[in-house]
Tab-separated table of C-alpha atoms in Angstrom:
chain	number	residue	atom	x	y	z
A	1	UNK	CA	94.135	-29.829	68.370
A	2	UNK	CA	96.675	-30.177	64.983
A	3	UNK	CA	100.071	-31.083	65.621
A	4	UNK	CA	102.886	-31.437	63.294
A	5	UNK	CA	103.948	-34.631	65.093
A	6	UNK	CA	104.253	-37.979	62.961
A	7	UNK	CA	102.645	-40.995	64.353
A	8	UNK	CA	104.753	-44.411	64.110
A	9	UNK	CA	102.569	-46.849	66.119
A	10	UNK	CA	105.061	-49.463	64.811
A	11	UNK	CA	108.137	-47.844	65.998
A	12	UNK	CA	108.319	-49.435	69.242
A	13	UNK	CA	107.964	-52.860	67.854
A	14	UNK	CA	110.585	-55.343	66.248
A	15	UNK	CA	110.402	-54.857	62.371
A	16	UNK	CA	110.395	-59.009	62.044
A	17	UNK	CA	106.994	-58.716	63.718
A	18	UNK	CA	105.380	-56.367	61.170
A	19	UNK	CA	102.581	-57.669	58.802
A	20	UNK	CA	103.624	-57.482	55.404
A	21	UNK	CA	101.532	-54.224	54.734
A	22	UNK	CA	102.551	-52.213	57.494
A	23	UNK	CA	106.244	-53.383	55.796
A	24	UNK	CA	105.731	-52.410	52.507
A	25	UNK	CA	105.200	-49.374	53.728
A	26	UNK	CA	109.104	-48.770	55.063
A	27	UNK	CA	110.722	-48.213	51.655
A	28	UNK	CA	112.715	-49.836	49.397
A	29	UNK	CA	113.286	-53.964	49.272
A	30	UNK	CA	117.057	-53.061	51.004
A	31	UNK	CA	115.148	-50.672	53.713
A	32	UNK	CA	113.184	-53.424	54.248
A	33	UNK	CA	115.430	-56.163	54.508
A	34	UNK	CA	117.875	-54.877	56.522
A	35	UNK	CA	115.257	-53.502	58.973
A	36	UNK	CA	113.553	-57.089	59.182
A	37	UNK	CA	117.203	-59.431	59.789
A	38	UNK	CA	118.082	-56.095	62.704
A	39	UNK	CA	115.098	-57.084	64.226
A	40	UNK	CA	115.153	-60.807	63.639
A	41	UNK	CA	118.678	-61.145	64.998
A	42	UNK	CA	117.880	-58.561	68.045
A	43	UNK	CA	115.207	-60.795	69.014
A	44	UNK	CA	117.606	-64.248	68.870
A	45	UNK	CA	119.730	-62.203	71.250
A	46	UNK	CA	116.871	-61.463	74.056
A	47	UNK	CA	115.865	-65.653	73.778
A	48	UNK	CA	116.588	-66.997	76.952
A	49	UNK	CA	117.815	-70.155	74.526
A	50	UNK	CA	121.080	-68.497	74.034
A	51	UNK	CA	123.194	-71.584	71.893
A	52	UNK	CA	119.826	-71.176	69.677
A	53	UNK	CA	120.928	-67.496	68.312
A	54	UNK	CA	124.503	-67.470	68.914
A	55	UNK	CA	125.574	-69.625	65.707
A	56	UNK	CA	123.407	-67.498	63.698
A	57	UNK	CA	124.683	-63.682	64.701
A	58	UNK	CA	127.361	-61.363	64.550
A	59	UNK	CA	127.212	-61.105	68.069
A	60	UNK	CA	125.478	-62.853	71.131
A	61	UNK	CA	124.750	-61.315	74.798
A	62	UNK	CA	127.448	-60.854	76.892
A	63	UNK	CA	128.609	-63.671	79.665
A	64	UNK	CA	130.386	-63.097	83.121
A	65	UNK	CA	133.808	-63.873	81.979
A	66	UNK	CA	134.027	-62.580	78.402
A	67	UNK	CA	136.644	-61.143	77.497
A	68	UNK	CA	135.584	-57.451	77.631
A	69	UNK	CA	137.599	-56.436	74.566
A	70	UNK	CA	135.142	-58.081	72.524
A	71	UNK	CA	132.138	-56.315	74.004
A	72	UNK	CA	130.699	-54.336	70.691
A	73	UNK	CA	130.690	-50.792	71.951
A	74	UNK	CA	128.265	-49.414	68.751
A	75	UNK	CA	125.645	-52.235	69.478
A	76	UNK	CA	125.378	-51.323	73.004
A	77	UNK	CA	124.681	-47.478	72.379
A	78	UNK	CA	122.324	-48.813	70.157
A	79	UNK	CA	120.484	-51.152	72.428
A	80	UNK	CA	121.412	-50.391	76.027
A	81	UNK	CA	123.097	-54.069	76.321
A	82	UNK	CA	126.068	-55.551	75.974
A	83	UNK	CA	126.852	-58.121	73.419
A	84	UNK	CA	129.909	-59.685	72.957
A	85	UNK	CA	131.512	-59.692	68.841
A	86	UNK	CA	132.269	-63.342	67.537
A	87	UNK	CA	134.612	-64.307	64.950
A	88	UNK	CA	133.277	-67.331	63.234
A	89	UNK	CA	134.950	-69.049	60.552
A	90	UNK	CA	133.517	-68.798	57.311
A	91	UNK	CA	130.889	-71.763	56.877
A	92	UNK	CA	131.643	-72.237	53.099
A	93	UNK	CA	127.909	-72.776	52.455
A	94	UNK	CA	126.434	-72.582	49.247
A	95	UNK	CA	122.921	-71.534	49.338
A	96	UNK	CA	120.897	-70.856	45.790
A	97	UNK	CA	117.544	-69.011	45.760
A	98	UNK	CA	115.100	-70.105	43.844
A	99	UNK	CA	112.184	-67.804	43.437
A	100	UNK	CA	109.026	-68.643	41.192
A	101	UNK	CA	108.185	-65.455	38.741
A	102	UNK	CA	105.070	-66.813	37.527
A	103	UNK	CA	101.761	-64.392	36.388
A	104	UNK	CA	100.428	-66.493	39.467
A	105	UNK	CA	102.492	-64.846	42.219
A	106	UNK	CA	101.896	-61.483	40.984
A	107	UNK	CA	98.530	-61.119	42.589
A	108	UNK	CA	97.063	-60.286	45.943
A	109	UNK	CA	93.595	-60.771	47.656
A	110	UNK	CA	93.539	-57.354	49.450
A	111	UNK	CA	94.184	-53.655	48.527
A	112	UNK	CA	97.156	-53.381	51.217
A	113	UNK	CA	98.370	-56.379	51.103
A	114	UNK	CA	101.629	-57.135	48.903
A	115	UNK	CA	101.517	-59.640	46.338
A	116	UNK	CA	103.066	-63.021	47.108
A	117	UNK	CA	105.837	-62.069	44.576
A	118	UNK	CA	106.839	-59.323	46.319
A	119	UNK	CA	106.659	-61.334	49.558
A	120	UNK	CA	109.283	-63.968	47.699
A	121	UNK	CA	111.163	-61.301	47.053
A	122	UNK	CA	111.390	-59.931	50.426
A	123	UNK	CA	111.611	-63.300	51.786
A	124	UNK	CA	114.517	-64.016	49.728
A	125	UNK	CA	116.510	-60.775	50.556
A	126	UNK	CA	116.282	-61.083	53.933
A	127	UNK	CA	117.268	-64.527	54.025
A	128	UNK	CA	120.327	-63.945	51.735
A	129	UNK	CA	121.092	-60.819	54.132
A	130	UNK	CA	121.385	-63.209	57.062
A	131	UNK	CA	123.971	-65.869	54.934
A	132	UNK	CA	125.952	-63.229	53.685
A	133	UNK	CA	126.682	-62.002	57.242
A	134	UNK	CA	126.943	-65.411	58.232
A	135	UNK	CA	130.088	-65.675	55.488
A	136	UNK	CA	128.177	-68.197	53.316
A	137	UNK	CA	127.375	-67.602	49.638
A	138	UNK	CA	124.556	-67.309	47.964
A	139	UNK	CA	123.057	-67.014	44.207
A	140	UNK	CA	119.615	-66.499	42.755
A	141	UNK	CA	117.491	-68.034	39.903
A	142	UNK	CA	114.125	-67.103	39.006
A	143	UNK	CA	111.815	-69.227	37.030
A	144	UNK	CA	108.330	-69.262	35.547
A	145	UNK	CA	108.039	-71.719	32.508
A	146	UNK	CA	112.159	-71.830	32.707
A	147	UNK	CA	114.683	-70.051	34.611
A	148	UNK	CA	114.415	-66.423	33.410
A	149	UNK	CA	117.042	-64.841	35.796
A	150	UNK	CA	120.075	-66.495	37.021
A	151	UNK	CA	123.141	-64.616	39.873
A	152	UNK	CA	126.058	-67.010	40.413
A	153	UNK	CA	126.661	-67.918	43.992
A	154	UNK	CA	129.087	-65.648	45.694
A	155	UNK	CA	129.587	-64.072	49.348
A	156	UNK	CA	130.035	-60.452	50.594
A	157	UNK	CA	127.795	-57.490	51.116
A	158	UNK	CA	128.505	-56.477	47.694
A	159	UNK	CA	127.901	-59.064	46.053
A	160	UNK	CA	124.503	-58.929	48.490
A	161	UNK	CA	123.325	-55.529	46.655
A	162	UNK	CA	124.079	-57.568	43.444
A	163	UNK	CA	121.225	-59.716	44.303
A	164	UNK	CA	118.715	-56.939	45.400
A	165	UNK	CA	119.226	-55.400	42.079
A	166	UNK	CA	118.278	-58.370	40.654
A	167	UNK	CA	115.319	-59.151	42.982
A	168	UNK	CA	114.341	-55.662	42.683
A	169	UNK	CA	113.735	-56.294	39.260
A	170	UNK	CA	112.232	-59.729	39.128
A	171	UNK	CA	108.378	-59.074	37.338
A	172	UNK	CA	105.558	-61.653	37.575
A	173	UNK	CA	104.404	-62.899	34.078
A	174	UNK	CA	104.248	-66.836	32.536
A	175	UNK	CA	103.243	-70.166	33.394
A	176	UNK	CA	104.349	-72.246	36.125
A	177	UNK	CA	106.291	-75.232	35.466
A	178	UNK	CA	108.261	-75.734	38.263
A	179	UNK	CA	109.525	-79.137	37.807
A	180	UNK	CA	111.463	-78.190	34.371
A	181	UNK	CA	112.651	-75.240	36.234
A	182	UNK	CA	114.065	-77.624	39.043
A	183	UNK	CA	115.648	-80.115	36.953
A	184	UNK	CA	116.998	-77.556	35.138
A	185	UNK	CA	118.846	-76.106	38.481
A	186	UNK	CA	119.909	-79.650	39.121
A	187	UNK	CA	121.759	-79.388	35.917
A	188	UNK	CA	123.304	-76.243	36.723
A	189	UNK	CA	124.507	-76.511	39.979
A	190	UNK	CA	127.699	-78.383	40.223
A	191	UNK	CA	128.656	-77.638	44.385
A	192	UNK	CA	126.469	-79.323	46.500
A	193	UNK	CA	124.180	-76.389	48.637
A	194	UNK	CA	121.326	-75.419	50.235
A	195	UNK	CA	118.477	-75.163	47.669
A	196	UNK	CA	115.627	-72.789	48.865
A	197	UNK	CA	112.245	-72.355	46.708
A	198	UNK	CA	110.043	-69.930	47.788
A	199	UNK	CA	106.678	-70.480	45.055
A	200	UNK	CA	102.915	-70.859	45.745
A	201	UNK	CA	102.820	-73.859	44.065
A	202	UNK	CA	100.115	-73.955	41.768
A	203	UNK	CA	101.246	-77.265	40.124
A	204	UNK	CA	100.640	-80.609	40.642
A	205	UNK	CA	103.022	-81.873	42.521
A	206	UNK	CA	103.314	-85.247	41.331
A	207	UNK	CA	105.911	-83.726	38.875
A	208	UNK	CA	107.254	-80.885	40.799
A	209	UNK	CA	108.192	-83.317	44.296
A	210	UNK	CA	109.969	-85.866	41.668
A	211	UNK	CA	112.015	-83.316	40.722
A	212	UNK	CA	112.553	-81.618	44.095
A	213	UNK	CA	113.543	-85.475	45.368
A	214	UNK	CA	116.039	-85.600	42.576
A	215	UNK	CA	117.494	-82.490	43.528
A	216	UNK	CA	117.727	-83.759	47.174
A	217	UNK	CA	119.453	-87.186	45.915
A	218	UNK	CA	122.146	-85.171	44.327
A	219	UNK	CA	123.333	-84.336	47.471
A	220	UNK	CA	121.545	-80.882	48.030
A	221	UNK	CA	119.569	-79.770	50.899
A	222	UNK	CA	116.140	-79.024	50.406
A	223	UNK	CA	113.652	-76.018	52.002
A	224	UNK	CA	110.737	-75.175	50.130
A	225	UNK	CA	108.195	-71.973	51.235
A	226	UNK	CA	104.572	-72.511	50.015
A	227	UNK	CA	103.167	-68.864	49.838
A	228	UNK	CA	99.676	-68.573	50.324
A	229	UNK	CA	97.930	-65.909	49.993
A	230	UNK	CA	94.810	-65.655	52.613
A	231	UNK	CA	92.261	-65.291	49.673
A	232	UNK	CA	93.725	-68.641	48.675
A	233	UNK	CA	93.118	-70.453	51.589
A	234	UNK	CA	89.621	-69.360	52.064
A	235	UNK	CA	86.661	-68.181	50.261
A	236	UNK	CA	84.070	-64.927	51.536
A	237	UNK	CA	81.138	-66.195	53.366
A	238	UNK	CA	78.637	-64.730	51.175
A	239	UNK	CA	78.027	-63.279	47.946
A	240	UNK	CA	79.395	-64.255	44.279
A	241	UNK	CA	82.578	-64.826	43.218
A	242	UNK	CA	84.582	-64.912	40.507
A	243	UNK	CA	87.720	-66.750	39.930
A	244	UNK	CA	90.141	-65.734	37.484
A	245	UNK	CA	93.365	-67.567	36.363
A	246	UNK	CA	95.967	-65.086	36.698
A	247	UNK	CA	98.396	-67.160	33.925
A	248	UNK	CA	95.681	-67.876	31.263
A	249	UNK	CA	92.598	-64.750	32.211
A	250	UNK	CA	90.117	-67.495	31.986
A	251	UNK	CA	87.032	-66.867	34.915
A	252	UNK	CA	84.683	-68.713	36.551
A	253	UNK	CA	81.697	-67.397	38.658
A	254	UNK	CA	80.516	-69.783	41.838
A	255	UNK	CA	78.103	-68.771	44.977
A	256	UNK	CA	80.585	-68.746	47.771
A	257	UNK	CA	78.582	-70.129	50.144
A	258	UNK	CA	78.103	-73.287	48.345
A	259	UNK	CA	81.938	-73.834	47.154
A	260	UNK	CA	83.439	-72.605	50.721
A	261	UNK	CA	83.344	-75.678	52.121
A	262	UNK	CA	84.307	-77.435	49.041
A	263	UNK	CA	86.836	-75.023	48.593
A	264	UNK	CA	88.507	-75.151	52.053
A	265	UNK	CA	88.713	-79.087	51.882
A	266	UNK	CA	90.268	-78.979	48.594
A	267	UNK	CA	93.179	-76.373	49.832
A	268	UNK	CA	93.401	-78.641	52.818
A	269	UNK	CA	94.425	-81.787	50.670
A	270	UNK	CA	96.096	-79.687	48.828
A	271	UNK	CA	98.450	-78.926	51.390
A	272	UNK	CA	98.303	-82.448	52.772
A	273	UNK	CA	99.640	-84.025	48.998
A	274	UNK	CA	102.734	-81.394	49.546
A	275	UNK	CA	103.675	-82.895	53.083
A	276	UNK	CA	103.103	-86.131	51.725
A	277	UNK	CA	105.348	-85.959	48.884
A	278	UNK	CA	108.079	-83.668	50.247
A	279	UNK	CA	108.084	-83.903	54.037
A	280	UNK	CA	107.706	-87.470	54.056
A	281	UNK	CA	111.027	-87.447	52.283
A	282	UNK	CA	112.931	-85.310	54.404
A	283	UNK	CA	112.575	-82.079	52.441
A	284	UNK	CA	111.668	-79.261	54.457
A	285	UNK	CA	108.223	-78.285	53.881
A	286	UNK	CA	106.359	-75.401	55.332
A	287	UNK	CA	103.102	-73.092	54.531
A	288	UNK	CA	103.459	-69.857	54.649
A	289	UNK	CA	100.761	-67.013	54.641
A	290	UNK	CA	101.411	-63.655	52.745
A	291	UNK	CA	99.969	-61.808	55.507
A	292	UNK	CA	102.195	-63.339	57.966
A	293	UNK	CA	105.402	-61.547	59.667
A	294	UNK	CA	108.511	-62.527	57.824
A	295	UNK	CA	110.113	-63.740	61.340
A	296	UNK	CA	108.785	-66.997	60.932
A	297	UNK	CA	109.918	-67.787	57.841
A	298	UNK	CA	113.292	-67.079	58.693
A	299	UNK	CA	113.051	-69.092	62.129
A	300	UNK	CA	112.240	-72.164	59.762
A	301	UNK	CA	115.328	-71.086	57.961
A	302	UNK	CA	117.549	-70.899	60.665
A	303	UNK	CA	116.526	-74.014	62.287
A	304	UNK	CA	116.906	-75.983	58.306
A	305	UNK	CA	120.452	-74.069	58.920
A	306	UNK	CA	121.460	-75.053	61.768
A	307	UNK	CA	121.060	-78.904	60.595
A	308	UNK	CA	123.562	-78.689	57.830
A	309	UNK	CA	127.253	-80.290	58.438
């Protein structure tokens, strides 16, 4: 029997958790974002690791012995629990977003699954959501071939909607050249900061890590996000297929049985010549699959967060 009755099988579950296509599905990149850093923060509340999700929220669960004036009245009608509001001192951070543009990120393997640009984007809002709340400031630079796109650093929720505008905005198109990008941030940025790059990479990184090292040496912190798109990291078991450069249209057709196992081994060093180069130098380095919840990217974040002086 038909009934008028919408189905949300998601509705139940924290929005952090959601794949990426199920999320793209919510609305608009501020929907989103906002939806994803409730749920993220909600769920550093209900770890038993409490001193892991205090620093990081607005609030944390309430104690025996808190001073009950603090208890946030609006949060518990919310959520049925009582958390207790903190007043933190603003941190002072700087943090700068640096997002990579190129015709490369603007592609996806699947129908329903978003592109990896919009994933950076995404990515990037929701991280900038949770430093703005966190009193720290943040700016955003996009790059392809050069920087294309640049927001100065600067706190507030204002300033916040500033930078989805711009994100909203932010098309894929261009060659990558990430390491003139980089060294022209390092030029740019006079304030030491947290640097955060959120590109798939498709560079050697010979050049790319020199610069990201150099950037590092000037005194910044360093936390790069390698998006990978699961088409990338793997080939179909069967069949033909052709490859296609997204930043110069030129195509090659291969039997995908024969190249898979090439072509796994060859992502796999890949990945392996990024650790090497970055990790190996203290630079926080992590993979990160577009089909993947956004939680764990920001998890990574926190914890690179929670190192800083």
């Amino acid at each position: 029997m038909a009934t008028n009755e919408t189905v949300t099988p998601h509705r139940d579950r924290r929005t952090d958790l959601l794949d990426p296509a199920t999320l793209a599905e919510l609305g608009g990149i501020d929907i989103v974002a906002r939806q994803v850093v409730r749920g993220f923060l909600l769920g550093l509340h209900r770890s038993p690791n409490r001193g892991f999700s205090a620093e990081f929220a607005e609030n944390r669960a309430y104690r025996p012995g808190d001073d009950l004036r603090n208890l946030d009245w609006r949060l518990f009608a919310r959520s049925d629990r009582f958390y207790v509001k903190q007043y933190e001192e603003e941190t002072n951070l700087r943090a700068y977003m640096l997002v990579d543009v190129s015709g490369s990120m603007d592609w996806t393997s699947r129908p329903r699954l978003p592109t990896k640009l919009w994933y950076a984007k995404h990515l990037a809002a929701a991280v900038s959501l949770i430093l703005v709340r966190q009193g720290d400031i943040v700016g955003l630079m996009a790059f392809h071939e050069r920087i294309v796109r640049q927001t100065r650093a600067r706190g507030g929720k204002a300033h916040w909607r500033v930078l989805l505008q711009h994100l909203a905005a932010l098309e894929g198109g261009g060659r990558t050249d990430s390491a003139a990008a980089i060294r022209d941030v390092a030029a740019r940025l006079k304030r030491k900061g947290l640097v955060i790059l959120i590109s798939d990479l498709l560079v050697a990184p010979a050049a790319t890590a020199k610069a990201l090292v150099h950037l590092q040496h000037t005194g910044h912190e360093v936390l790069v996000f390698h998006l990978i798109d699961p088409g990338e990291r793997d080939l179909p078991t069967t069949g033909e297929t052709r490859f296609v450069d997204p930043e110069t249209g030129d195509s090659l057709r291969v039997s995908a049985a024969d190249a898979r196992r090439r072509y796994r081994d060859a992502v796999a060093t890949a990945v392996a010549e990024w650790t090497a180069a970055l990790a190996s130098r203290g630079i926080a380095y992590s993979t990160i699959g577009t089909d993947e919840p956004l939680s764990r990217a920001l998890r990574l974040c926190l914890r690179k967060r929670q190192r800083l002086p």
